[in-house]
Short mmCIF file of C-alpha atoms in Angstrom, two decimals:
data_model
loop_
_atom_site.label_atom_id
_atom_site.label_comp_id
_atom_site.label_asym_id
_atom_site.label_seq_id
_atom_site.Cartn_x
_atom_site.Cartn_y
_atom_site.Cartn_z
CA UNK A 1 -219.33 153.75 24.15
CA UNK A 2 -220.47 153.59 27.88
CA UNK A 3 -218.16 151.92 30.45
CA UNK A 4 -219.99 150.37 33.43
CA UNK A 5 -218.81 149.97 37.01
CA UNK A 6 -217.89 146.44 38.09
CA UNK A 7 -218.66 147.12 41.67
CA UNK A 8 -221.56 145.33 43.20
CA UNK A 9 -223.27 145.34 46.35
CA UNK A 10 -221.69 142.49 48.65
CA UNK A 11 -224.14 139.91 49.32
CA UNK A 12 -224.21 138.69 53.07
CA UNK A 13 -222.59 135.22 53.67
CA UNK A 14 -224.34 133.09 56.12
CA UNK A 15 -222.73 130.20 57.92
CA UNK A 16 -223.40 126.87 56.90
CA UNK A 17 -225.35 125.69 59.99
CA UNK A 18 -227.52 128.87 59.47
CA UNK A 19 -228.11 127.88 55.79
CA UNK A 20 -229.07 124.38 56.64
CA UNK A 21 -231.70 125.43 59.50
CA UNK A 22 -233.22 127.94 56.81
CA UNK A 23 -233.37 125.20 54.15
CA UNK A 24 -234.96 122.77 56.49
CA UNK A 25 -237.41 125.10 57.74
CA UNK A 26 -238.43 125.94 54.29
CA UNK A 27 -239.07 122.05 53.25
CA UNK A 28 -241.38 121.86 56.09
CA UNK A 29 -243.64 124.47 54.77
CA UNK A 30 -247.06 122.65 54.38
CA UNK A 31 -248.32 125.41 52.34
CA UNK A 32 -247.76 124.35 48.62
CA UNK A 33 -247.34 126.87 45.92
CA UNK A 34 -249.55 126.79 42.74
CA UNK A 35 -246.78 124.92 40.68
CA UNK A 36 -246.55 122.13 43.38
CA UNK A 37 -250.41 121.97 43.31
CA UNK A 38 -250.48 121.44 39.68
CA UNK A 39 -247.76 119.16 39.67
CA UNK A 40 -249.83 117.09 42.09
CA UNK A 41 -252.87 116.96 40.04
CA UNK A 42 -250.73 116.25 36.90
CA UNK A 43 -249.07 113.17 38.78
CA UNK A 44 -252.41 111.76 39.70
CA UNK A 45 -253.67 112.26 35.92
CA UNK A 46 -250.57 110.46 34.83
CA UNK A 47 -250.92 107.61 37.24
CA UNK A 48 -254.57 107.16 36.11
CA UNK A 49 -253.38 107.12 32.41
CA UNK A 50 -250.50 104.53 33.30
CA UNK A 51 -253.05 102.39 34.83
CA UNK A 52 -255.30 102.66 31.73
CA UNK A 53 -252.43 101.85 29.43
CA UNK A 54 -251.37 98.64 31.40
CA UNK A 55 -254.79 97.58 31.32
CA UNK A 56 -254.99 98.10 27.72
CA UNK A 57 -251.80 96.30 27.06
CA UNK A 58 -252.83 93.20 29.17
CA UNK A 59 -256.07 93.18 26.78
CA UNK A 60 -253.90 93.33 23.79
CA UNK A 61 -251.60 90.41 25.07
CA UNK A 62 -254.79 88.36 25.67
CA UNK A 63 -256.07 88.91 22.02
CA UNK A 64 -252.85 88.31 20.64
CA UNK A 65 -252.51 84.92 22.33
CA UNK A 66 -256.25 84.14 21.27
CA UNK A 67 -255.31 84.89 17.69
CA UNK A 68 -252.28 82.74 17.87
CA UNK A 69 -254.32 79.87 19.06
CA UNK A 70 -257.05 80.43 16.56
CA UNK A 71 -254.41 80.53 13.62
CA UNK A 72 -252.64 77.43 14.94
CA UNK A 73 -255.96 75.54 14.89
CA UNK A 74 -256.86 76.86 11.46
CA UNK A 75 -253.49 75.76 10.22
CA UNK A 76 -254.07 72.17 11.65
CA UNK A 77 -257.48 71.89 10.36
CA UNK A 78 -256.32 72.74 6.99
CA UNK A 79 -253.57 70.17 6.86
CA UNK A 80 -256.01 67.61 7.96
CA UNK A 81 -258.23 68.50 5.34
CA UNK A 82 -255.69 68.50 2.28
CA UNK A 83 -254.16 65.08 3.78
CA UNK A 84 -257.72 63.77 3.55
CA UNK A 85 -258.20 64.91 -0.18
CA UNK A 86 -254.70 63.87 -1.07
CA UNK A 87 -255.24 60.34 0.52
CA UNK A 88 -258.75 59.95 -1.33
CA UNK A 89 -257.23 61.45 -4.71
CA UNK A 90 -254.28 58.80 -4.33
CA UNK A 91 -256.59 55.79 -3.66
CA UNK A 92 -259.22 56.63 -6.13
CA UNK A 93 -256.93 58.30 -8.55
CA UNK A 94 -258.10 56.36 -11.91
CA UNK A 95 -261.76 57.27 -11.02
CA UNK A 96 -260.79 60.92 -10.51
CA UNK A 97 -259.21 60.93 -13.63
CA UNK A 98 -262.08 59.45 -15.36
CA UNK A 99 -264.26 61.65 -14.05
CA UNK A 100 -262.33 64.80 -14.86
CA UNK A 101 -261.93 63.59 -18.40
CA UNK A 102 -265.63 62.65 -19.27
CA UNK A 103 -266.70 66.24 -19.04
#
């Protein structure tokens, strides 16, 4: 087995104020790295996709409401037709029975 030495080179410790100044100078750097530029492009694409998704969802909501109204009108129309057929059959019951039996 090989034993390694635990000694390491000491890293210089900067006072807190110097670290903050260095950090602020780093943040004000107007030059963007490749990763930051890629991130901006990706964010722009995501925003465009989100707009499309929101528009599509609004269209789906509109379509669902139209389907609900059409279905309600269809059910109402069907009930009216069945009611009229029932009323005619009830008022002319004897004639309907004789017509069905005559064939």
